[in-house]
Tab-separated table of C-alpha atoms in Angstrom:
chain	number	residue	atom	x	y	z
A	15	MET	CA	-7.703	2.511	-17.824
A	16	SER	CA	-5.755	5.087	-19.747
A	17	ASN	CA	-2.249	5.426	-21.082
A	18	SER	CA	-1.990	9.088	-20.069
A	19	GLY	CA	0.469	8.271	-17.315
A	20	ARG	CA	3.405	7.441	-19.549
A	21	SER	CA	6.774	8.974	-18.756
A	22	PRO	CA	6.634	12.762	-19.135
A	23	LYS	CA	8.549	14.605	-21.830
A	24	ARG	CA	11.813	15.961	-20.498
A	25	ALA	CA	12.992	19.548	-20.805
A	26	LEU	CA	16.681	20.329	-21.096
A	27	ILE	CA	16.652	22.419	-17.895
A	28	THR	CA	13.960	24.165	-15.843
A	29	VAL	CA	13.731	27.240	-13.625
A	30	SER	CA	13.257	24.919	-10.645
A	31	ASP	CA	16.540	23.203	-11.521
A	32	VAL	CA	18.404	26.514	-11.386
A	33	ALA	CA	16.760	27.519	-8.094
A	34	LEU	CA	17.591	24.163	-6.512
A	35	LEU	CA	21.166	24.263	-7.807
A	36	LEU	CA	21.649	27.619	-6.081
A	37	ALA	CA	19.978	26.432	-2.870
A	38	ILE	CA	21.800	23.089	-2.507
A	39	PRO	CA	25.069	24.451	-0.987
A	40	VAL	CA	23.129	26.336	1.712
A	41	LEU	CA	20.778	23.436	2.437
A	42	PHE	CA	23.711	21.011	2.511
A	43	LEU	CA	25.410	23.185	5.144
A	44	PHE	CA	22.197	23.490	7.179
A	45	SER	CA	21.527	19.754	7.063
A	46	TRP	CA	25.006	18.787	8.255
A	47	ILE	CA	25.598	21.314	11.051
A	48	MET	CA	22.128	22.318	12.263
A	49	PRO	CA	20.486	20.212	15.015
A	50	VAL	CA	17.545	18.252	13.632
A	51	HIS	CA	15.090	19.798	16.099
A	52	LEU	CA	15.713	23.203	14.467
A	53	TRP	CA	14.960	22.052	10.940
A	54	SER	CA	11.236	22.644	11.227
A	55	GLN	CA	11.693	26.337	12.062
A	56	THR	CA	14.158	26.810	9.200
A	57	ALA	CA	11.898	25.041	6.706
A	58	TRP	CA	8.903	27.085	7.886
A	59	GLY	CA	10.850	30.298	7.321
A	60	LEU	CA	11.847	29.245	3.796
A	61	ALA	CA	8.247	28.278	3.020
A	62	THR	CA	7.111	31.720	4.211
A	63	LEU	CA	9.719	33.393	1.999
A	64	ARG	CA	8.586	31.303	-0.965
A	65	ASN	CA	4.957	32.400	-0.473
A	66	THR	CA	6.026	36.045	-0.205
A	67	LEU	CA	7.927	35.830	-3.501
A	68	ARG	CA	5.154	33.940	-5.329
A	69	PRO	CA	1.822	35.366	-4.093
A	70	LEU	CA	-0.232	34.267	-7.110
A	71	HIS	CA	1.002	30.675	-6.849
A	72	CYS	CA	0.271	30.789	-3.129
A	73	GLN	CA	-3.286	31.948	-3.780
A	74	ALA	CA	-3.922	29.218	-6.352
A	75	GLU	CA	-2.489	26.520	-4.075
A	76	ARG	CA	-4.688	27.576	-1.177
A	77	ALA	CA	-7.738	27.531	-3.433
A	78	ARG	CA	-6.803	24.050	-4.620
A	79	LEU	CA	-6.404	22.749	-1.064
A	80	ALA	CA	-9.721	24.275	-0.004
A	81	ILE	CA	-11.521	22.579	-2.886
A	82	LEU	CA	-9.805	19.215	-2.363
A	83	THR	CA	-10.806	19.180	1.322
A	84	HIS	CA	-14.462	20.022	0.528
A	85	MET	CA	-13.946	23.505	2.015
A	86	ARG	CA	-13.060	22.056	5.425
A	87	LEU	CA	-9.909	24.161	5.394
A	88	GLN	CA	-10.515	27.904	5.528
A	89	GLY	CA	-8.778	31.026	6.781
A	90	ARG	CA	-5.770	30.532	9.024
A	91	ALA	CA	-5.951	26.714	8.899
A	92	LEU	CA	-5.880	26.792	5.095
A	93	ALA	CA	-2.917	29.200	4.998
A	94	GLN	CA	-0.951	27.090	7.475
A	95	SER	CA	-1.638	23.837	5.624
A	96	GLN	CA	-0.467	25.319	2.310
A	97	ARG	CA	2.678	26.678	3.960
A	98	ARG	CA	3.295	23.384	5.725
A	99	PHE	CA	3.196	21.611	2.346
A	100	HIS	CA	6.230	23.629	1.226
A	101	GLN	CA	7.832	23.283	4.641
A	102	ASN	CA	7.631	19.513	4.135
A	103	ARG	CA	9.393	19.800	0.780
A	104	VAL	CA	12.320	21.592	2.433
A	105	LEU	CA	12.378	19.070	5.303
A	106	GLU	CA	12.563	16.216	2.830
A	107	LEU	CA	15.580	17.756	1.120
A	108	LEU	CA	17.286	18.251	4.480
A	109	ILE	CA	16.663	14.602	5.383
A	110	TYR	CA	18.200	13.364	2.119
A	111	LEU	CA	21.189	15.702	2.381
A	112	ARG	CA	21.842	14.785	6.029
A	113	ALA	CA	21.667	11.076	5.140
A	114	GLN	CA	24.790	11.549	3.013
A	115	LYS	CA	26.825	12.602	6.030
A	116	PRO	CA	29.174	9.802	7.199
A	117	ARG	CA	27.629	7.801	10.061
A	118	ALA	CA	24.497	9.953	9.954
A	119	ARG	CA	21.789	8.817	12.370
A	120	CYS	CA	19.032	10.786	10.667
A	121	PRO	CA	16.555	9.579	9.681
A	122	GLN	CA	15.848	7.243	12.598
A	123	VAL	CA	13.264	4.632	11.701
A	124	SER	CA	11.069	1.894	13.122
A	125	LEU	CA	9.045	-0.732	11.264
A	126	GLN	CA	5.650	-2.247	12.017
A	127	GLY	CA	3.940	-5.111	10.210
A	128	ALA	CA	7.127	-6.871	9.055
A	129	GLU	CA	5.809	-10.218	10.336
A	130	GLN	CA	3.343	-10.214	7.438
A	131	LEU	CA	6.212	-10.530	4.971
A	132	LYS	CA	7.371	-13.749	6.620
A	133	GLN	CA	3.892	-15.181	6.110
A	134	ALA	CA	4.045	-14.174	2.430
A	135	GLN	CA	7.463	-15.747	1.732
A	136	ARG	CA	6.059	-18.487	-0.464
A	137	GLN	CA	4.019	-16.167	-2.679
A	138	GLY	CA	6.209	-13.052	-2.657
A	139	ALA	CA	5.205	-9.532	-1.655
A	140	VAL	CA	4.755	-6.218	-3.471
A	141	LEU	CA	5.106	-3.227	-1.145
A	142	TRP	CA	3.156	-0.278	-2.566
A	143	VAL	CA	4.656	2.798	-0.880
A	144	ILE	CA	2.372	5.791	-0.347
A	145	PRO	CA	4.263	9.109	-0.624
A	146	ALA	CA	5.088	10.949	2.597
A	147	VAL	CA	7.911	13.205	3.757
A	148	GLY	CA	11.100	11.210	3.181
A	149	SER	CA	9.190	7.998	2.442
A	150	GLY	CA	11.471	6.944	-0.408
A	151	LEU	CA	14.514	6.881	1.879
A	152	VAL	CA	12.801	6.051	5.165
A	153	THR	CA	11.007	2.950	3.865
A	154	LYS	CA	14.185	1.516	2.370
A	155	LYS	CA	16.179	2.190	5.531
A	156	ALA	CA	13.485	0.539	7.691
A	157	LEU	CA	13.444	-2.604	5.542
A	158	PHE	CA	17.241	-2.721	5.371
A	159	ALA	CA	17.631	-2.218	9.136
A	160	ASN	CA	15.246	-5.106	9.791
A	161	GLY	CA	17.169	-7.485	7.534
A	162	ILE	CA	14.498	-7.672	4.843
A	163	ASP	CA	15.946	-8.435	1.430
A	164	PHE	CA	14.079	-6.487	-1.255
A	165	THR	CA	14.342	-5.189	-4.805
A	166	HIS	CA	13.141	-1.698	-5.708
A	167	LEU	CA	11.434	-0.973	-9.017
A	168	SER	CA	12.418	2.559	-10.008
A	169	ARG	CA	11.776	4.968	-12.873
A	170	HIS	CA	14.617	6.522	-14.835
A	171	PHE	CA	13.564	10.053	-13.831
A	172	HIS	CA	13.471	9.257	-10.091
A	173	GLY	CA	14.739	12.214	-8.090
A	174	VAL	CA	14.092	15.919	-7.653
A	175	SER	CA	13.942	16.735	-11.379
A	176	ARG	CA	12.821	15.141	-14.640
A	177	SER	CA	14.869	17.360	-16.968
A	178	PHE	CA	18.040	16.197	-18.718
A	179	PHE	CA	20.078	18.560	-16.551
A	180	GLY	CA	18.327	17.412	-13.381
A	181	ARG	CA	19.008	13.747	-14.050
A	182	VAL	CA	22.726	14.433	-14.416
A	183	ALA	CA	23.337	17.167	-11.841
A	184	LEU	CA	20.564	16.944	-9.219
A	185	ASN	CA	18.931	13.554	-8.887
A	186	TRP	CA	21.908	12.108	-7.022
A	187	ILE	CA	20.524	13.954	-3.988
A	188	ILE	CA	17.749	11.369	-3.831
A	189	VAL	CA	19.274	8.309	-5.500
A	190	ARG	CA	22.630	8.161	-3.671
A	191	PRO	CA	21.362	7.811	-0.077
A	192	GLU	CA	18.556	5.458	-1.151
A	193	THR	CA	21.009	3.178	-2.935
A	194	GLY	CA	22.879	2.671	0.329
A	195	PHE	CA	19.824	0.854	1.671
A	196	SER	CA	18.496	-0.629	-1.589
A	197	PRO	CA	21.417	-1.954	-3.637
A	198	LYS	CA	19.013	-4.114	-5.662
A	199	ARG	CA	17.268	-1.679	-7.986
A	200	LEU	CA	15.583	-2.362	-11.328
A	201	TRP	CA	15.473	0.726	-13.538
A	202	MET	CA	12.395	1.315	-15.675
A	203	ASP	CA	14.318	3.402	-18.182
A	204	GLN	CA	13.042	4.169	-21.650
A	205	GLY	CA	13.266	1.026	-23.712
A	206	GLY	CA	14.153	-1.174	-20.747
A	207	GLN	CA	10.785	-1.479	-19.001
A	208	ARG	CA	10.176	-5.062	-20.062
A	209	ASN	CA	13.505	-6.223	-18.665
A	210	ALA	CA	12.813	-4.477	-15.343
A	211	LEU	CA	9.332	-5.984	-15.085
A	212	ARG	CA	10.687	-9.392	-16.025
A	213	GLY	CA	13.256	-9.083	-13.250
A	214	ALA	CA	10.606	-8.026	-10.715
A	215	THR	CA	8.393	-10.946	-11.752
A	216	GLU	CA	11.252	-13.371	-11.204
A	217	VAL	CA	11.917	-11.963	-7.717
A	218	LEU	CA	8.258	-12.381	-6.737
A	219	ARG	CA	7.926	-15.899	-8.118
A	220	ASN	CA	10.927	-16.845	-5.998
A	221	GLY	CA	9.134	-15.542	-2.902
A	222	GLY	CA	10.998	-12.231	-2.743
A	223	VAL	CA	9.939	-8.685	-1.928
A	224	VAL	CA	9.569	-5.873	-4.494
A	225	THR	CA	8.973	-2.252	-3.475
A	226	VAL	CA	7.105	0.138	-5.782
A	227	SER	CA	6.434	3.803	-5.046
A	228	MET	CA	2.989	5.156	-5.818
A	229	SER	CA	3.182	7.007	-9.114
A	230	ARG	CA	1.084	8.700	-11.766
A	231	HIS	CA	3.435	7.563	-14.539
A	232	GLY	CA	3.029	4.108	-16.010
A	233	ALA	CA	1.945	2.078	-19.032
A	234	LYS	CA	-1.560	1.902	-17.555
A	235	CYS	CA	-3.196	4.400	-15.204
A	236	LEU	CA	-6.540	4.794	-13.476
A	237	ARG	CA	-8.240	8.060	-12.560
A	238	LEU	CA	-9.937	7.480	-9.237
A	239	PRO	CA	-12.004	9.883	-7.099
A	240	VAL	CA	-10.080	10.933	-3.988
A	241	ALA	CA	-11.191	13.741	-1.667
A	242	ASN	CA	-12.740	16.303	-4.020
A	243	GLY	CA	-10.385	15.569	-6.900
A	244	LEU	CA	-8.961	12.764	-8.998
A	245	LEU	CA	-6.014	10.517	-8.236
A	246	GLU	CA	-4.137	9.421	-11.362
A	247	LEU	CA	-2.647	6.121	-10.311
A	248	ALA	CA	-0.197	3.928	-12.222
A	249	THR	CA	-1.262	0.298	-11.833
A	250	GLY	CA	2.111	-1.417	-12.150
A	251	ALA	CA	2.125	-2.616	-8.518
A	252	PRO	CA	-1.287	-4.373	-8.558
A	253	ASN	CA	-0.557	-5.773	-12.012
A	254	LEU	CA	2.652	-7.348	-10.727
A	255	ALA	CA	0.857	-8.831	-7.726
A	256	PHE	CA	-2.046	-10.122	-9.818
A	257	SER	CA	0.242	-11.716	-12.418
A	258	THR	CA	2.444	-13.504	-9.887
A	259	GLY	CA	0.012	-14.234	-7.072
A	260	ALA	CA	2.090	-12.093	-4.695
A	261	GLY	CA	0.610	-10.231	-1.753
A	262	LEU	CA	0.001	-6.505	-2.283
A	263	PHE	CA	0.831	-4.476	0.844
A	264	PRO	CA	0.270	-0.705	1.168
A	265	VAL	CA	3.068	1.010	3.122
A	266	VAL	CA	2.494	4.149	5.203
A	267	THR	CA	5.217	6.440	6.600
A	268	ARG	CA	4.659	8.892	9.453
A	269	GLN	CA	7.055	11.328	11.103
A	270	THR	CA	6.698	10.974	14.873
A	271	THR	CA	9.274	13.538	16.020
A	272	ALA	CA	11.963	15.576	14.258
A	273	GLY	CA	14.066	13.180	12.200
A	274	THR	CA	12.246	10.087	13.536
A	275	PHE	CA	9.856	8.046	11.423
A	276	GLU	CA	7.537	5.093	11.724
A	277	VAL	CA	6.952	2.823	8.731
A	278	GLU	CA	3.895	0.581	8.774
A	279	ILE	CA	3.191	-2.282	6.396
A	280	LEU	CA	-0.593	-2.523	6.269
A	281	SER	CA	-2.655	-5.656	5.729
A	282	PRO	CA	-2.562	-6.919	2.123
A	283	LEU	CA	-5.177	-5.734	-0.338
A	284	ALA	CA	-7.413	-8.573	-1.490
A	285	PHE	CA	-8.134	-9.096	-5.171
A	286	PRO	CA	-11.752	-9.961	-6.012
A	287	ASN	CA	-12.431	-13.548	-7.014
A	288	THR	CA	-12.380	-12.995	-10.759
A	289	SER	CA	-10.191	-13.887	-13.706
A	290	ASN	CA	-10.923	-10.523	-15.308
A	291	ARG	CA	-7.662	-8.607	-14.851
A	292	LYS	CA	-9.159	-5.177	-15.503
A	293	GLN	CA	-11.911	-5.640	-12.912
A	294	ALA	CA	-9.470	-7.025	-10.342
A	295	ILE	CA	-6.955	-4.207	-10.814
A	296	THR	CA	-9.665	-1.529	-10.691
A	297	ALA	CA	-11.222	-2.918	-7.501
A	298	THR	CA	-7.891	-3.281	-5.690
A	299	SER	CA	-6.654	0.129	-6.833
A	300	SER	CA	-9.893	1.690	-5.560
A	301	ALA	CA	-9.293	0.127	-2.138
A	302	PHE	CA	-5.754	1.552	-2.195
A	303	ALA	CA	-7.145	4.965	-3.187
A	304	GLU	CA	-9.371	4.931	-0.084
A	305	ILE	CA	-6.267	4.583	2.096
A	306	VAL	CA	-4.613	7.455	0.203
A	307	GLU	CA	-7.719	9.609	0.668
A	308	ASN	CA	-7.800	9.020	4.429
A	309	LEU	CA	-4.123	9.960	4.711
A	310	PHE	CA	-4.657	13.135	2.688
A	311	LEU	CA	-7.666	14.253	4.731
A	312	GLU	CA	-5.709	13.468	7.903
A	313	ASP	CA	-2.894	15.751	6.684
A	314	PRO	CA	-3.625	17.873	3.558
A	315	SER	CA	-0.041	19.177	3.634
A	316	SER	CA	1.370	15.729	2.805
A	317	PRO	CA	3.028	14.982	-0.571
A	318	VAL	CA	-0.129	13.043	-1.521
A	319	ALA	CA	-1.556	16.436	-2.560
A	320	ASN	CA	0.848	16.388	-5.543
A	321	PHE	CA	-0.989	13.383	-6.962
A	322	LEU	CA	-4.474	14.897	-6.893
A	323	SER	CA	-5.875	16.923	-9.753
A	324	ILE	CA	-8.889	19.204	-10.056
A	325	ASP	CA	-10.365	21.286	-12.841
A	326	GLN	CA	-8.501	24.603	-13.110
A	327	ASN	CA	-11.721	26.457	-13.909
A	328	THR	CA	-13.003	25.403	-10.481
A	329	VAL	CA	-9.889	26.932	-8.921
A	330	LYS	CA	-10.404	30.183	-10.848
A	331	ARG	CA	-14.028	30.392	-9.772
A	332	TYR	CA	-13.029	29.876	-6.140
A	333	ILE	CA	-10.435	32.671	-6.331
A	334	SER	CA	-12.879	35.077	-7.968
A	335	THR	CA	-15.563	34.613	-5.285
């Protein structure tokens, strides 16, 4: 394990912050008045515009996707997958902005696998949420709508930006609608991580449910092979489950139609029969990484791509050939 996944250093403000600040009023208007079935076309158009304005970034991203998928994506399929990745980023923003509209029905959600949590009531359950379009909001809404009491373990930079400006002026876009469905939230802010982990441990030992989003930032991280790259994975979720004896459940989110999502709680990951924490965490995290890999190869345009890294020299060699 490595400690390279600690919280990133924060800038005062970034170019992305300024661009998002300018775009928010327009996206807010779109999300509130535009029918959901038209969002995909709008997001696709914005993704196309983004690629036109940033051709070098577009080229590098396509090379990265081609390498990560073992060259399975080429030509038109590669171009569409890269564009769809940015389309998904716009769609996610629209979902979060629409969710702040009074009595908003979007996103509509369904939940599968909830019966497993009832079986785990005595030992507690850690839900390890794999990133997908809108998964942060959708998962919480699905649990809330099904009457499942849960506590979310969250990082202090959770949102659309990690800069000082972003935390104050932009991250409410993500945090506000999520809080409506997850009022119990433990913040892993700088200096307060022990208190948050202590609170999560108490919830689990009382048979409760704790949700943790997959992250690359944590006190301990593993670098695991996924697709043709490396997944840097914070191991807070399996550590919590191992320490408390709670079940560790991967959670997958899929969009079925425009604005409609299906959340599935998968079967719990089994820890190997060993008292060696490092071996147990590594084995269970590797099993989780296999699920992540399958989801990425199923849809390379998913947000999972953000968590995969490859050598930049490999990307340069691909572009030059």
